GROMACS .gro file of C-alpha atoms in nm:
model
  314
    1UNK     CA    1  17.208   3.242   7.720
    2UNK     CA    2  16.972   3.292   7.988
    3UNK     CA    3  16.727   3.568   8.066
    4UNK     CA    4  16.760   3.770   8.375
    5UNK     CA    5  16.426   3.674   8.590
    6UNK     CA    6  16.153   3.920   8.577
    7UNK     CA    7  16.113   4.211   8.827
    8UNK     CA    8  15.890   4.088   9.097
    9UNK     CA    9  15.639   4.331   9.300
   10UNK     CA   10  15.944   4.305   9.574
   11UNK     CA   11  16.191   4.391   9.390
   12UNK     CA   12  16.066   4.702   9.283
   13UNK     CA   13  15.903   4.806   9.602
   14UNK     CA   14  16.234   4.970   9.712
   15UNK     CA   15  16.226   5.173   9.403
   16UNK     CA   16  15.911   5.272   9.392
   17UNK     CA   17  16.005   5.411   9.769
   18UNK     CA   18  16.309   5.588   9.699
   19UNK     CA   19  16.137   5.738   9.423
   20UNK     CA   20  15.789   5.860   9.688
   21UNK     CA   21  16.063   5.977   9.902
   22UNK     CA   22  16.279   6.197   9.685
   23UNK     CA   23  15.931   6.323   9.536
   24UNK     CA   24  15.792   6.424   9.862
   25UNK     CA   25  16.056   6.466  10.135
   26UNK     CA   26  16.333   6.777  10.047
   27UNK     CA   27  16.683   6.749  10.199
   28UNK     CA   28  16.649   7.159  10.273
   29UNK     CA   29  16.358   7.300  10.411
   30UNK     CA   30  16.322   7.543  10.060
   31UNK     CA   31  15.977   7.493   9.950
   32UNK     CA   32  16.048   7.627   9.619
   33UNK     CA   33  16.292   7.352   9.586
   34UNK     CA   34  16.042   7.110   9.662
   35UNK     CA   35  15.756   7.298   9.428
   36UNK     CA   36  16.010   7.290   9.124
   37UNK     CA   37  16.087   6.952   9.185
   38UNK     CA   38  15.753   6.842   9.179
   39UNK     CA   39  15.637   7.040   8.882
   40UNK     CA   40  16.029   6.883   8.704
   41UNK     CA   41  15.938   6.549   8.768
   42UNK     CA   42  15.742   6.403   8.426
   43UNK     CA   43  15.991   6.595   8.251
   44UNK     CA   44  16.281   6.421   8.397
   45UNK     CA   45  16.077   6.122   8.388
   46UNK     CA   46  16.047   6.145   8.005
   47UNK     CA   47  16.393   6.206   7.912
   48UNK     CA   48  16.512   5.910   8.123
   49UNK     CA   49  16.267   5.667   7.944
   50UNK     CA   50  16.374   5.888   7.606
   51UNK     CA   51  16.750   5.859   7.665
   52UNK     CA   52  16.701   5.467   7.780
   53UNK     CA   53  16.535   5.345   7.456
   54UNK     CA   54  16.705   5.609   7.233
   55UNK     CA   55  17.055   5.456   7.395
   56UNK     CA   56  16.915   5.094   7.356
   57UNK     CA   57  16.761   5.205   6.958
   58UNK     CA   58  17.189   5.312   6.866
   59UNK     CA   59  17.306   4.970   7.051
   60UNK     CA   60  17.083   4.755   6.841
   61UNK     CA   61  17.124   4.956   6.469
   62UNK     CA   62  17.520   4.937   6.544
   63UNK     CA   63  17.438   4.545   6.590
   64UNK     CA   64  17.260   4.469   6.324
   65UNK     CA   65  17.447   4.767   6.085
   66UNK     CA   66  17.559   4.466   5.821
   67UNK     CA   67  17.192   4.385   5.737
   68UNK     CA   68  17.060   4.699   5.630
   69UNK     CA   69  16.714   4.616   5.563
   70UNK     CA   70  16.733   4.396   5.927
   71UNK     CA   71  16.891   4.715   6.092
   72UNK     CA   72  16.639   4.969   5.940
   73UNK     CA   73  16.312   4.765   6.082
   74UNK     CA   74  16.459   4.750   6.399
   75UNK     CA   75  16.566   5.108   6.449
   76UNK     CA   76  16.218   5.203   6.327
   77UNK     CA   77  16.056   5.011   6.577
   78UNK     CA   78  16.264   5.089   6.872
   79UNK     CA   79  16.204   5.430   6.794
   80UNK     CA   80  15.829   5.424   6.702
   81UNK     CA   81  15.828   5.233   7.108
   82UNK     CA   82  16.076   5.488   7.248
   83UNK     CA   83  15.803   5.809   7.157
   84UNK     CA   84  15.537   5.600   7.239
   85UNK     CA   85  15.648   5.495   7.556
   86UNK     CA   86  15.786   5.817   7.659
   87UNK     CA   87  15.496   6.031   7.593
   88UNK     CA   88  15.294   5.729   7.784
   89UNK     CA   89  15.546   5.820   8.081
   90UNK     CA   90  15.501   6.133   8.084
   91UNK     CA   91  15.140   6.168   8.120
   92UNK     CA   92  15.107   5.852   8.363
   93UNK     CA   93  15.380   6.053   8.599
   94UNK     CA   94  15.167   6.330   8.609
   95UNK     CA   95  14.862   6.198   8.680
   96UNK     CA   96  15.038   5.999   8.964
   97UNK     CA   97  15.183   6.310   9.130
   98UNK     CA   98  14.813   6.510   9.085
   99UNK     CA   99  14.778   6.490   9.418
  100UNK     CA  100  15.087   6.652   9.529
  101UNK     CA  101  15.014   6.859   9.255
  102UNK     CA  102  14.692   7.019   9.437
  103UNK     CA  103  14.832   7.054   9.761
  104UNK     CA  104  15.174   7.253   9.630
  105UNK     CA  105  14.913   7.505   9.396
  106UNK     CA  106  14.680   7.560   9.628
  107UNK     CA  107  14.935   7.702   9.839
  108UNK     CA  108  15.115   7.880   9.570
  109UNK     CA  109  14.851   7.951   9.274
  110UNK     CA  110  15.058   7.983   8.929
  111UNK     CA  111  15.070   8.324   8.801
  112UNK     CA  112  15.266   8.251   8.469
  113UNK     CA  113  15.267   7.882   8.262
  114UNK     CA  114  15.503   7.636   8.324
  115UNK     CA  115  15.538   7.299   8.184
  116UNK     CA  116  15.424   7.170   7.849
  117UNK     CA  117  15.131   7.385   7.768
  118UNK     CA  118  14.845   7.341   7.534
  119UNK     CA  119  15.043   7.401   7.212
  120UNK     CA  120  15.312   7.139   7.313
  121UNK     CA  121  15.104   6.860   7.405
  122UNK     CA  122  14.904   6.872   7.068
  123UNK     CA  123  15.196   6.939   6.877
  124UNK     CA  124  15.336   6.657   7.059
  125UNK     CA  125  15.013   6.440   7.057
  126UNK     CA  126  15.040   6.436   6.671
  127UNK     CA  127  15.406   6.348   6.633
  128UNK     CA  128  15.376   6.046   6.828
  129UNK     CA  129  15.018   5.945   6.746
  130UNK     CA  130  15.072   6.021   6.354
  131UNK     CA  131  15.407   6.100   6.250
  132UNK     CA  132  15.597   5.892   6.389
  133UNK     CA  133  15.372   5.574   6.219
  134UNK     CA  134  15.400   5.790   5.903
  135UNK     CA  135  15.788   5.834   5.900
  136UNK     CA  136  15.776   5.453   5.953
  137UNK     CA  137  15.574   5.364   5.651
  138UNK     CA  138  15.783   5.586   5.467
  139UNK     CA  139  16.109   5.443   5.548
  140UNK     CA  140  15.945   5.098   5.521
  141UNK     CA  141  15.817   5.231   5.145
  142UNK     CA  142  16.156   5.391   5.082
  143UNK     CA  143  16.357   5.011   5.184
  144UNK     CA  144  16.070   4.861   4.931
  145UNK     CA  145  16.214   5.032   4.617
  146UNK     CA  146  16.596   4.921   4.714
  147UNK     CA  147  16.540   4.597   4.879
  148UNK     CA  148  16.287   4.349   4.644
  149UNK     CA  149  16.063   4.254   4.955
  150UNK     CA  150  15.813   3.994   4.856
  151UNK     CA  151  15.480   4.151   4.811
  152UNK     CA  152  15.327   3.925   5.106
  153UNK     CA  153  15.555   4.040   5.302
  154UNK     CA  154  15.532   4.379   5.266
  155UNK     CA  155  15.192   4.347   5.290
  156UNK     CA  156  15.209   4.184   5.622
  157UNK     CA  157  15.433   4.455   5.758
  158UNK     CA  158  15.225   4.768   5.595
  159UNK     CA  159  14.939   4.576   5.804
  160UNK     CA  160  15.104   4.469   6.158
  161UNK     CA  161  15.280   4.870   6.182
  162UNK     CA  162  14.925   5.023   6.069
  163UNK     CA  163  14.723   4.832   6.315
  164UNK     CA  164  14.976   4.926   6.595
  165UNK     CA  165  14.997   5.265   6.484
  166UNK     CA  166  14.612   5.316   6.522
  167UNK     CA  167  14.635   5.141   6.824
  168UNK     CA  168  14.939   5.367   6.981
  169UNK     CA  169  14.762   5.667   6.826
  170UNK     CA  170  14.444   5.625   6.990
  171UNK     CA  171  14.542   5.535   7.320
  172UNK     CA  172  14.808   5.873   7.334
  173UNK     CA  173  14.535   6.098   7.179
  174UNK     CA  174  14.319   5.981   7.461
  175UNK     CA  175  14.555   6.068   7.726
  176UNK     CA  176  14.614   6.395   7.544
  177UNK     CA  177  14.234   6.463   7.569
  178UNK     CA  178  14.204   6.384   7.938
  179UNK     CA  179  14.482   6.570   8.052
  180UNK     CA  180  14.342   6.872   7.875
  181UNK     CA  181  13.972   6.778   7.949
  182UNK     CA  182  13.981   6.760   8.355
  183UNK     CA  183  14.117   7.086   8.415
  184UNK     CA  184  13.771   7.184   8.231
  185UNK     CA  185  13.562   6.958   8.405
  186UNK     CA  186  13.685   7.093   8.747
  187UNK     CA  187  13.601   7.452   8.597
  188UNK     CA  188  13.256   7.341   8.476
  189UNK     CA  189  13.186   7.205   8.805
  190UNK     CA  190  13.262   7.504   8.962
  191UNK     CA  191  13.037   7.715   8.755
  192UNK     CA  192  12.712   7.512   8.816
  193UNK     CA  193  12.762   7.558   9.166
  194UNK     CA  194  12.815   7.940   9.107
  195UNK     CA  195  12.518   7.946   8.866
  196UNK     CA  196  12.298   7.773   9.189
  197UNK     CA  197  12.435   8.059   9.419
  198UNK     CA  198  12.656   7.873   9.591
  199UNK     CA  199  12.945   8.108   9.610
  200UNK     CA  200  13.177   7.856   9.875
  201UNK     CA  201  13.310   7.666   9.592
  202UNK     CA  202  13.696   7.621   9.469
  203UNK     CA  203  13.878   7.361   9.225
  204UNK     CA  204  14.165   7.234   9.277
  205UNK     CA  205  14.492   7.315   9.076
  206UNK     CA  206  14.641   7.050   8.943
  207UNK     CA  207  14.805   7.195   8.638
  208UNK     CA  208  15.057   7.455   8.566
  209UNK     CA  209  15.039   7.522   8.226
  210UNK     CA  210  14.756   7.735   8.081
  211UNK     CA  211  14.468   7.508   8.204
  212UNK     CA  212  14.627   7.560   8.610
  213UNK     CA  213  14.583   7.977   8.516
  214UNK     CA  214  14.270   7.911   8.448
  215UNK     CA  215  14.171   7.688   8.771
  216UNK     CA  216  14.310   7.943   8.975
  217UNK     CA  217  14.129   8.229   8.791
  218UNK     CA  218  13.808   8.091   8.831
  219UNK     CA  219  13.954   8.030   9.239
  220UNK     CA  220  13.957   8.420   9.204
  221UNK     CA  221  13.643   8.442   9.064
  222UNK     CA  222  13.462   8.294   9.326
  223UNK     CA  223  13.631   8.461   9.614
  224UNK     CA  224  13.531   8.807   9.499
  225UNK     CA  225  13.206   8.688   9.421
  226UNK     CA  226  13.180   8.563   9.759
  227UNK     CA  227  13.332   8.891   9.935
  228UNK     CA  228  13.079   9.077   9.696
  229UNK     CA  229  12.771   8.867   9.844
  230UNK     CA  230  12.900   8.909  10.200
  231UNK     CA  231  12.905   9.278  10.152
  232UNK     CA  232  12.530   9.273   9.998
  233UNK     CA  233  12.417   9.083  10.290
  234UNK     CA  234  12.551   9.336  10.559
  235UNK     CA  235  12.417   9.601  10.330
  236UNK     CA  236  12.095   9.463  10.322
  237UNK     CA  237  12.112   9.448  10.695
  238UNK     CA  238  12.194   9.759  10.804
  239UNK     CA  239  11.928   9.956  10.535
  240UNK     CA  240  11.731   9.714  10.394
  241UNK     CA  241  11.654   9.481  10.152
  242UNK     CA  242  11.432   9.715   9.957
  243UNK     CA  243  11.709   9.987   9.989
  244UNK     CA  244  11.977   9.783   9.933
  245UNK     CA  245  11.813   9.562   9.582
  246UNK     CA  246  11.695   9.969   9.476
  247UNK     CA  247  12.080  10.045   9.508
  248UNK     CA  248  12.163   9.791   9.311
  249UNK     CA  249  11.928   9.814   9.062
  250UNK     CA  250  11.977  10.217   9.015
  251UNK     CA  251  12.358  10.182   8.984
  252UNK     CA  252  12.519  10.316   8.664
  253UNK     CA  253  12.778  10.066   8.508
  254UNK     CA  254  13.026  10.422   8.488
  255UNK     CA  255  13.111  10.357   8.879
  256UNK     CA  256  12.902  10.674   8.932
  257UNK     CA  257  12.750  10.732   9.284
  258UNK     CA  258  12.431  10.616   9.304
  259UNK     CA  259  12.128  10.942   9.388
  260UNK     CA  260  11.866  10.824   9.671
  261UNK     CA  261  11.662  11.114   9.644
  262UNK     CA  262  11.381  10.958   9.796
  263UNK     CA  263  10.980  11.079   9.698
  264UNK     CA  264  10.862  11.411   9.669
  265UNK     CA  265  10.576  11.470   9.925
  266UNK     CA  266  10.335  11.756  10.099
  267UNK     CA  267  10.346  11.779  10.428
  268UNK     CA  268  10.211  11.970  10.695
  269UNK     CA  269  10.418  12.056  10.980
  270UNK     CA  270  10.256  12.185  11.346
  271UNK     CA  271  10.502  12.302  11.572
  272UNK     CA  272  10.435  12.307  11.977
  273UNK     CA  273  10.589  12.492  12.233
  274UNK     CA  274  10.559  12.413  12.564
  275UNK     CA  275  10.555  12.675  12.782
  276UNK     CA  276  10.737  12.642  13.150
  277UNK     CA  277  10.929  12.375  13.061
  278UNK     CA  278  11.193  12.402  13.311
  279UNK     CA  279  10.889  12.435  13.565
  280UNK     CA  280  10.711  12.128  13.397
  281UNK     CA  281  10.992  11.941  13.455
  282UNK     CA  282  11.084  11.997  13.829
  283UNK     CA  283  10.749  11.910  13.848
  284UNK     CA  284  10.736  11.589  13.691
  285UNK     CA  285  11.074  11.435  13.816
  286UNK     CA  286  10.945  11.457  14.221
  287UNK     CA  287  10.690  11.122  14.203
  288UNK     CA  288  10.594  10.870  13.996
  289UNK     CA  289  10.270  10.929  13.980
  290UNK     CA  290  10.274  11.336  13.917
  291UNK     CA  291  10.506  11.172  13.576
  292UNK     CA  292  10.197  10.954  13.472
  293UNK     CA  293   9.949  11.224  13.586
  294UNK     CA  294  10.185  11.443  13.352
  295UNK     CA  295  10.165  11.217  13.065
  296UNK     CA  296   9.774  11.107  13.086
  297UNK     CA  297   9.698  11.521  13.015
  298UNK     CA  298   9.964  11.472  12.726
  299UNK     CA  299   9.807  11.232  12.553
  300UNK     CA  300   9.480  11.432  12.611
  301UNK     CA  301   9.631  11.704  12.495
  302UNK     CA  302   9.747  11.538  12.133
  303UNK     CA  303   9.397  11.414  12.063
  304UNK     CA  304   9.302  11.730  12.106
  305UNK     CA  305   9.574  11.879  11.878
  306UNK     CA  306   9.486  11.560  11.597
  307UNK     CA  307   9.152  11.669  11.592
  308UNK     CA  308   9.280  12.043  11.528
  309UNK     CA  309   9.461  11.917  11.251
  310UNK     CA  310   9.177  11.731  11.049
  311UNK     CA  311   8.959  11.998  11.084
  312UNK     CA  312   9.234  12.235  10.938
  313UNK     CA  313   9.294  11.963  10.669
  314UNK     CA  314   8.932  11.865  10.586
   0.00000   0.00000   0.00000
């Protein structure tokens, strides 16, 4: 019997661009369509790799069901791969689509969680990193008090399933811990820049579950922080920065208005009439030089009037 020959970097070229181009090109112009599509696709890509070895675990148990012992390691194994490899799937898929990702959620920011959130993928993190090896050992303990295995044997399989279960175990936890970890490290990002005053800063979304809420809260953050600096700035324009920081400063956290009562001074206040204005003024609007000739005895007339007022005040 011979072996099909293996998939070449050809043949699965055309796949790989039927698949781009049902990911990223809609047959309706609905871009909801295309958003739940994109968001759909690890799932879908999951259950296809789930049903495929899950399908392929029942063909080969069926085989194999007049050797128990034969048929029970191989139905173990199949299944420990088929979790192992869909989870693997899963995450791979939607690491691969983070771009398109980022571009559909920063048009559309997620208000409620969809996908697997945080609770799922730990949940889910632990039955394919641990109990899935476990169930195995205990099936393969269980088949060791019916079947008499030789104790080499046994040994030898307690030791090949163990190492591969560590192995498998390690390598989905740290998938787990990076899916859950960027979305963090985008948000930690952010805040350094906000802590250095730079208020022009956004992460990108590239999550819908819990972690994506909290990308595009902190997006929120940092817009009101950055209509809340423009407003300062025309503030401090219009009245000052010494006005504007004493505002600030003075402000009650109760939303109540804020009292600019100033300083409490005494002042003198000298009042001067001039009499014949209407006169005075005829007068100075025929020539220019009767106006400077006007204002030359002015200022003549407040040095006089300044030295009134120290000798009242002294």
């Amino acid at each position: 019997m011979s072996l099909p020959p293996p998939s070449t970097p050809r043949s699965r070229f055309p796949a790989i661009v039927w698949g781009y181009f049902w990911l990223t090109i809609s047959a309706s112009a609905d871009e909801g369509i295309e958003g739940r599509t994109i968001l759909a696709a690890p799932s879908r890509m999951a259950v296809i790799r789930g049903t495929v070895w899950l399908t392929a675990t029942l063909v080969m148990v069926v085989i194999n069901v007049k050797t128990p012992p034969l048929a029970t390691t191989v139905g173990a194994s199949l299944f420990v791969a088929a979790t192992v490899t869909t989870a693997m799937s899963y995450w791979m898929c939607e690491r691969a689509l983070r771009p398109s990702v980022v571009e559909l959620l920063t048009k559309n920011p997620p208000t409620t969680p969809r996908g697997a959130g945080l609770r799922l993928r730990a949940v889910s993190a632990w039955v394919v990193g641990t109990g899935v090896p476990r169930l195995f050992l205990m099936l393969v303990a269980a088949s060791a008090l019916v079947v008499d295995y030789l104790r080499d044997r046994l040994a030898w399989v307690v030791l090949t399933f163990g190492t591969g279960a560590i192995a498998s175990g390690l390598t989905v936890a740290a998938f787990t811990a990076a899916t859950t970890a960027d979305p963090i490290d985008e948000v930690r990002r952010g805040m350094q820049h906000v802590e250095r005053g730079d208020y022009d800063v956004s992460v990108p979304v590239f999550d819908a579950s819990e972690l994506g809420l909290l990308q595009a809260g902190f997006n929120t953050m940092a817009v009101g922080l950055r209509e809340r600096e423009r407003l300062r700035d025309l503030f401090g324009r219009n009245v000052g920065r010494d006005v504007a920081r004493l505002a600030e400063e003075s402000g009650s956290m109760d939303g109540a208005q804020t009292e600019m009562g100033g300083a409490n001074c005494e002042v003198a206040v000298l009042f001067v009439d001039v009499v014949g204005s209407t006169a005075l003024a005829a007068f100075a609007a025929r020539t220019r030089r009767d106006t400077q000739r006007l204002l030359r005895g002015g200022g003549r007339r407040r040095r006089t009037a300044q030295g009134l007022c120290e000798q009242v005040r002294g």
